[in-house]
């Protein structure tokens, strides 16, 4: 059985609105102002690493994450929607007996709530994510954890940022990058993505033809 790992934010669902608004509130608390375009970098990577990019000091990182989550956990997580055509990709792969997993840097509990809300959870064998205490946060960490639930080394990663590619690289897992998310396709290709696709239909074809 072929095993495919999917990132969540920017790959399966467009979660930008809720994440960006929550990040903006947290940063403004520290008198840091950023444009909507600049805030897009919050979609995908671990929160702590992204807050560091905006100059949040080590001593204030926990507070920044708490401020973010205060809004995100109540409102922001559902300012979100699956990309058109994604469910057909998942349905078709499931019908073809692919083993599907989610590998996200989003806290696992929240990822499950979102995928349950949009009725996508049944397509996945397991939804794997970060822990709320940040002990498991990077894509590398999540994939390491996920591999304890998989009985094969033959996997394929699907993601929209360089973090997906780099995390998969640690485990020698090839990555197909998607261009409809929040990452930079050129960066993904440079980091080692085997190809970049531009529509869910193209993604389905690439997964099925991958050897």
mmCIF file of C-alpha atoms in Angstrom:
data_model
loop_
_atom_site.group_PDB
_atom_site.id
_atom_site.type_symbol
_atom_site.label_atom_id
_atom_site.label_comp_id
_atom_site.label_asym_id
_atom_site.label_seq_id
_atom_site.Cartn_x
_atom_site.Cartn_y
_atom_site.Cartn_z
ATOM 1 C CA UNK A 1 0.000 0.000 0.000
ATOM 2 C CA UNK A 2 1.363 3.421 -0.982
ATOM 3 C CA UNK A 3 1.677 5.923 1.877
ATOM 4 C CA UNK A 4 1.130 9.654 1.337
ATOM 5 C CA UNK A 5 1.673 12.345 3.975
ATOM 6 C CA UNK A 6 -0.255 15.613 3.632
ATOM 7 C CA UNK A 7 0.525 18.933 5.223
ATOM 8 C CA UNK A 8 -2.636 20.722 6.412
ATOM 9 C CA UNK A 9 -2.399 24.542 6.296
ATOM 10 C CA UNK A 10 -1.974 25.778 2.737
ATOM 11 C CA UNK A 11 -2.154 22.252 1.318
ATOM 12 C CA UNK A 12 -5.504 20.733 2.304
ATOM 13 C CA UNK A 13 -7.169 23.861 3.647
ATOM 14 C CA UNK A 14 -6.788 27.611 3.184
ATOM 15 C CA UNK A 15 -6.348 28.589 6.820
ATOM 16 C CA UNK A 16 -4.641 31.918 6.217
ATOM 17 C CA UNK A 17 -7.371 34.271 7.443
ATOM 18 C CA UNK A 18 -7.610 32.868 10.965
ATOM 19 C CA UNK A 19 -3.861 32.457 11.397
ATOM 20 C CA UNK A 20 -2.997 35.912 10.066
ATOM 21 C CA UNK A 21 -5.577 37.709 12.215
ATOM 22 C CA UNK A 22 -4.458 35.839 15.336
ATOM 23 C CA UNK A 23 -0.780 36.526 14.657
ATOM 24 C CA UNK A 24 -1.512 40.201 14.061
ATOM 25 C CA UNK A 25 -3.169 40.556 17.472
ATOM 26 C CA UNK A 26 -0.249 38.847 19.198
ATOM 27 C CA UNK A 27 2.374 40.995 17.462
ATOM 28 C CA UNK A 28 0.521 44.256 18.120
ATOM 29 C CA UNK A 29 0.593 43.429 21.830
ATOM 30 C CA UNK A 30 4.373 43.827 21.518
ATOM 31 C CA UNK A 31 3.970 46.960 19.373
ATOM 32 C CA UNK A 32 5.087 45.095 16.258
ATOM 33 C CA UNK A 33 3.152 45.994 13.114
ATOM 34 C CA UNK A 34 3.269 43.957 9.920
ATOM 35 C CA UNK A 35 1.402 43.880 6.611
ATOM 36 C CA UNK A 36 -0.987 41.105 5.634
ATOM 37 C CA UNK A 37 1.581 39.935 3.110
ATOM 38 C CA UNK A 38 4.321 39.732 5.740
ATOM 39 C CA UNK A 39 2.037 37.838 8.122
ATOM 40 C CA UNK A 40 1.491 35.050 5.588
ATOM 41 C CA UNK A 41 4.736 33.443 6.826
ATOM 42 C CA UNK A 42 2.811 32.335 9.927
ATOM 43 C CA UNK A 43 0.892 29.804 7.831
ATOM 44 C CA UNK A 44 2.699 26.487 8.110
ATOM 45 C CA UNK A 45 5.822 26.747 10.314
ATOM 46 C CA UNK A 46 5.905 26.295 14.112
ATOM 47 C CA UNK A 47 4.633 29.425 15.871
ATOM 48 C CA UNK A 48 7.678 29.965 18.070
ATOM 49 C CA UNK A 49 10.062 29.991 15.109
ATOM 50 C CA UNK A 50 7.898 32.490 13.239
ATOM 51 C CA UNK A 51 7.497 34.821 16.210
ATOM 52 C CA UNK A 52 11.297 34.856 16.507
ATOM 53 C CA UNK A 53 11.462 36.087 12.900
ATOM 54 C CA UNK A 54 9.449 39.151 13.946
ATOM 55 C CA UNK A 55 11.794 39.971 16.806
ATOM 56 C CA UNK A 56 9.915 38.460 19.747
ATOM 57 C CA UNK A 57 12.464 37.815 22.479
ATOM 58 C CA UNK A 58 12.964 34.349 23.988
ATOM 59 C CA UNK A 59 11.441 35.489 27.299
ATOM 60 C CA UNK A 60 8.226 36.601 25.551
ATOM 61 C CA UNK A 61 7.672 33.678 23.177
ATOM 62 C CA UNK A 62 5.306 31.779 25.467
ATOM 63 C CA UNK A 63 3.201 34.908 25.946
ATOM 64 C CA UNK A 64 3.074 35.501 22.183
ATOM 65 C CA UNK A 65 1.887 31.932 21.573
ATOM 66 C CA UNK A 66 -0.781 32.278 24.295
ATOM 67 C CA UNK A 67 -2.046 35.523 22.758
ATOM 68 C CA UNK A 68 -2.202 33.884 19.341
ATOM 69 C CA UNK A 69 -4.070 30.852 20.640
ATOM 70 C CA UNK A 70 -6.535 32.906 22.694
ATOM 71 C CA UNK A 71 -8.101 34.100 19.442
ATOM 72 C CA UNK A 72 -7.217 31.182 17.194
ATOM 73 C CA UNK A 73 -8.670 28.452 19.414
ATOM 74 C CA UNK A 74 -12.016 30.213 19.745
ATOM 75 C CA UNK A 75 -12.511 31.903 16.373
ATOM 76 C CA UNK A 76 -9.563 31.601 14.027
ATOM 77 C CA UNK A 77 -9.406 27.851 13.513
ATOM 78 C CA UNK A 78 -12.668 27.878 11.551
ATOM 79 C CA UNK A 79 -11.783 30.939 9.434
ATOM 80 C CA UNK A 80 -10.685 28.267 7.053
ATOM 81 C CA UNK A 81 -11.935 26.115 4.170
ATOM 82 C CA UNK A 82 -10.743 23.115 2.115
ATOM 83 C CA UNK A 83 -9.305 23.992 -1.276
ATOM 84 C CA UNK A 84 -11.648 23.194 -4.144
ATOM 85 C CA UNK A 85 -10.826 19.771 -5.571
ATOM 86 C CA UNK A 86 -8.910 18.502 -2.530
ATOM 87 C CA UNK A 87 -11.628 16.193 -1.289
ATOM 88 C CA UNK A 88 -11.767 14.526 -4.700
ATOM 89 C CA UNK A 89 -8.006 13.885 -4.467
ATOM 90 C CA UNK A 90 -8.409 12.256 -1.055
ATOM 91 C CA UNK A 91 -11.465 10.247 -2.099
ATOM 92 C CA UNK A 92 -9.790 8.931 -5.246
ATOM 93 C CA UNK A 93 -6.598 7.951 -3.422
ATOM 94 C CA UNK A 94 -8.601 6.196 -0.708
ATOM 95 C CA UNK A 95 -10.556 4.284 -3.350
ATOM 96 C CA UNK A 96 -7.218 3.193 -4.817
ATOM 97 C CA UNK A 97 -6.147 1.902 -1.370
ATOM 98 C CA UNK A 98 -3.544 4.544 -0.618
ATOM 99 C CA UNK A 99 -2.649 4.907 3.056
ATOM 100 C CA UNK A 100 -3.131 8.616 3.882
ATOM 101 C CA UNK A 101 -1.766 10.567 6.840
ATOM 102 C CA UNK A 102 -1.687 14.212 7.903
ATOM 103 C CA UNK A 103 1.697 15.549 9.027
ATOM 104 C CA UNK A 104 1.244 19.110 10.277
ATOM 105 C CA UNK A 105 3.077 21.535 12.559
ATOM 106 C CA UNK A 106 -0.336 22.645 13.839
ATOM 107 C CA UNK A 107 -1.209 21.166 17.249
ATOM 108 C CA UNK A 108 -2.668 17.726 16.637
ATOM 109 C CA UNK A 109 -5.848 18.346 18.637
ATOM 110 C CA UNK A 110 -6.690 21.430 16.551
ATOM 111 C CA UNK A 111 -5.870 19.667 13.275
ATOM 112 C CA UNK A 112 -8.301 16.885 14.168
ATOM 113 C CA UNK A 113 -11.031 19.405 15.079
ATOM 114 C CA UNK A 114 -10.620 21.209 11.748
ATOM 115 C CA UNK A 115 -10.613 18.049 9.643
ATOM 116 C CA UNK A 116 -13.591 16.679 11.597
ATOM 117 C CA UNK A 117 -15.440 19.978 10.988
ATOM 118 C CA UNK A 118 -14.951 19.688 7.230
ATOM 119 C CA UNK A 119 -15.619 15.920 7.265
ATOM 120 C CA UNK A 120 -12.165 15.089 5.873
ATOM 121 C CA UNK A 121 -10.907 13.020 8.827
ATOM 122 C CA UNK A 122 -12.269 9.673 7.558
ATOM 123 C CA UNK A 123 -9.854 9.772 4.620
ATOM 124 C CA UNK A 124 -6.837 9.544 6.938
ATOM 125 C CA UNK A 125 -5.379 6.593 8.791
ATOM 126 C CA UNK A 126 -4.002 9.030 11.357
ATOM 127 C CA UNK A 127 -3.766 12.792 11.791
ATOM 128 C CA UNK A 128 -0.364 13.660 13.260
ATOM 129 C CA UNK A 129 0.607 17.085 14.520
ATOM 130 C CA UNK A 130 2.534 19.078 17.065
ATOM 131 C CA UNK A 131 1.973 18.961 20.802
ATOM 132 C CA UNK A 132 0.544 21.966 22.642
ATOM 133 C CA UNK A 133 3.688 22.173 24.807
ATOM 134 C CA UNK A 134 5.858 22.510 21.645
ATOM 135 C CA UNK A 135 7.956 19.436 22.553
ATOM 136 C CA UNK A 136 6.954 18.084 19.152
ATOM 137 C CA UNK A 137 6.751 21.052 16.791
ATOM 138 C CA UNK A 138 8.843 20.834 13.597
ATOM 139 C CA UNK A 139 7.855 18.879 10.502
ATOM 140 C CA UNK A 140 10.844 16.609 11.158
ATOM 141 C CA UNK A 141 9.533 15.910 14.702
ATOM 142 C CA UNK A 142 6.022 15.188 13.442
ATOM 143 C CA UNK A 143 7.232 12.814 10.728
ATOM 144 C CA UNK A 144 9.424 10.984 13.259
ATOM 145 C CA UNK A 145 6.342 10.466 15.426
ATOM 146 C CA UNK A 146 4.199 9.498 12.447
ATOM 147 C CA UNK A 147 6.680 6.845 11.325
ATOM 148 C CA UNK A 148 5.981 4.889 14.507
ATOM 149 C CA UNK A 149 2.480 4.303 13.106
ATOM 150 C CA UNK A 150 3.542 3.248 9.602
ATOM 151 C CA UNK A 151 4.975 -0.114 8.577
ATOM 152 C CA UNK A 152 6.710 1.071 5.409
ATOM 153 C CA UNK A 153 9.601 3.354 4.521
ATOM 154 C CA UNK A 154 8.096 4.147 1.116
ATOM 155 C CA UNK A 155 6.347 7.492 1.583
ATOM 156 C CA UNK A 156 5.570 10.663 -0.320
ATOM 157 C CA UNK A 157 5.134 14.105 1.288
ATOM 158 C CA UNK A 158 2.724 16.744 -0.050
ATOM 159 C CA UNK A 159 3.183 20.321 1.159
ATOM 160 C CA UNK A 160 3.199 24.008 0.298
ATOM 161 C CA UNK A 161 6.328 25.342 2.059
ATOM 162 C CA UNK A 162 10.050 24.765 2.285
ATOM 163 C CA UNK A 163 9.472 23.439 5.824
ATOM 164 C CA UNK A 164 7.586 20.466 4.377
ATOM 165 C CA UNK A 165 10.443 19.716 1.989
ATOM 166 C CA UNK A 166 13.182 20.099 4.597
ATOM 167 C CA UNK A 167 11.327 18.024 7.190
ATOM 168 C CA UNK A 168 10.744 15.236 4.690
ATOM 169 C CA UNK A 169 14.364 15.436 3.507
ATOM 170 C CA UNK A 170 15.560 14.460 6.998
ATOM 171 C CA UNK A 171 13.735 11.160 6.531
ATOM 172 C CA UNK A 172 14.665 10.714 2.850
ATOM 173 C CA UNK A 173 11.034 11.186 1.846
ATOM 174 C CA UNK A 174 10.434 12.832 -1.560
ATOM 175 C CA UNK A 175 8.108 15.840 -1.620
ATOM 176 C CA UNK A 176 5.631 17.140 -4.169
ATOM 177 C CA UNK A 177 5.143 20.876 -3.641
ATOM 178 C CA UNK A 178 1.811 22.614 -4.258
ATOM 179 C CA UNK A 179 1.720 26.206 -5.480
ATOM 180 C CA UNK A 180 -1.726 27.200 -4.143
ATOM 181 C CA UNK A 181 -0.587 27.590 -0.528
ATOM 182 C CA UNK A 182 1.593 30.068 1.334
ATOM 183 C CA UNK A 183 5.119 28.984 0.472
ATOM 184 C CA UNK A 184 7.536 29.861 -2.309
ATOM 185 C CA UNK A 185 7.584 27.267 -5.115
ATOM 186 C CA UNK A 186 11.123 28.260 -6.136
ATOM 187 C CA UNK A 187 12.358 27.729 -2.577
ATOM 188 C CA UNK A 188 10.658 24.333 -2.435
ATOM 189 C CA UNK A 189 12.244 23.259 -5.717
ATOM 190 C CA UNK A 190 15.664 24.485 -4.590
ATOM 191 C CA UNK A 191 15.282 22.556 -1.326
ATOM 192 C CA UNK A 192 14.666 19.351 -3.263
ATOM 193 C CA UNK A 193 10.947 19.048 -4.092
ATOM 194 C CA UNK A 194 10.676 16.580 -6.965
ATOM 195 C CA UNK A 195 8.051 18.719 -8.713
ATOM 196 C CA UNK A 196 5.620 21.591 -8.128
ATOM 197 C CA UNK A 197 1.959 21.176 -9.050
ATOM 198 C CA UNK A 198 -0.571 23.955 -9.590
ATOM 199 C CA UNK A 199 -3.966 22.255 -9.273
ATOM 200 C CA UNK A 200 -5.395 19.397 -7.189
ATOM 201 C CA UNK A 201 -6.045 17.506 -10.427
ATOM 202 C CA UNK A 202 -2.374 17.760 -11.345
ATOM 203 C CA UNK A 203 -1.444 16.651 -7.823
ATOM 204 C CA UNK A 204 -3.599 13.532 -8.133
ATOM 205 C CA UNK A 205 -1.954 12.605 -11.422
ATOM 206 C CA UNK A 206 1.561 13.087 -9.965
ATOM 207 C CA UNK A 207 0.807 10.959 -6.891
ATOM 208 C CA UNK A 208 -0.646 8.115 -8.915
ATOM 209 C CA UNK A 209 2.236 8.178 -11.410
ATOM 210 C CA UNK A 210 4.936 8.425 -8.700
ATOM 211 C CA UNK A 211 7.213 5.386 -8.523
#
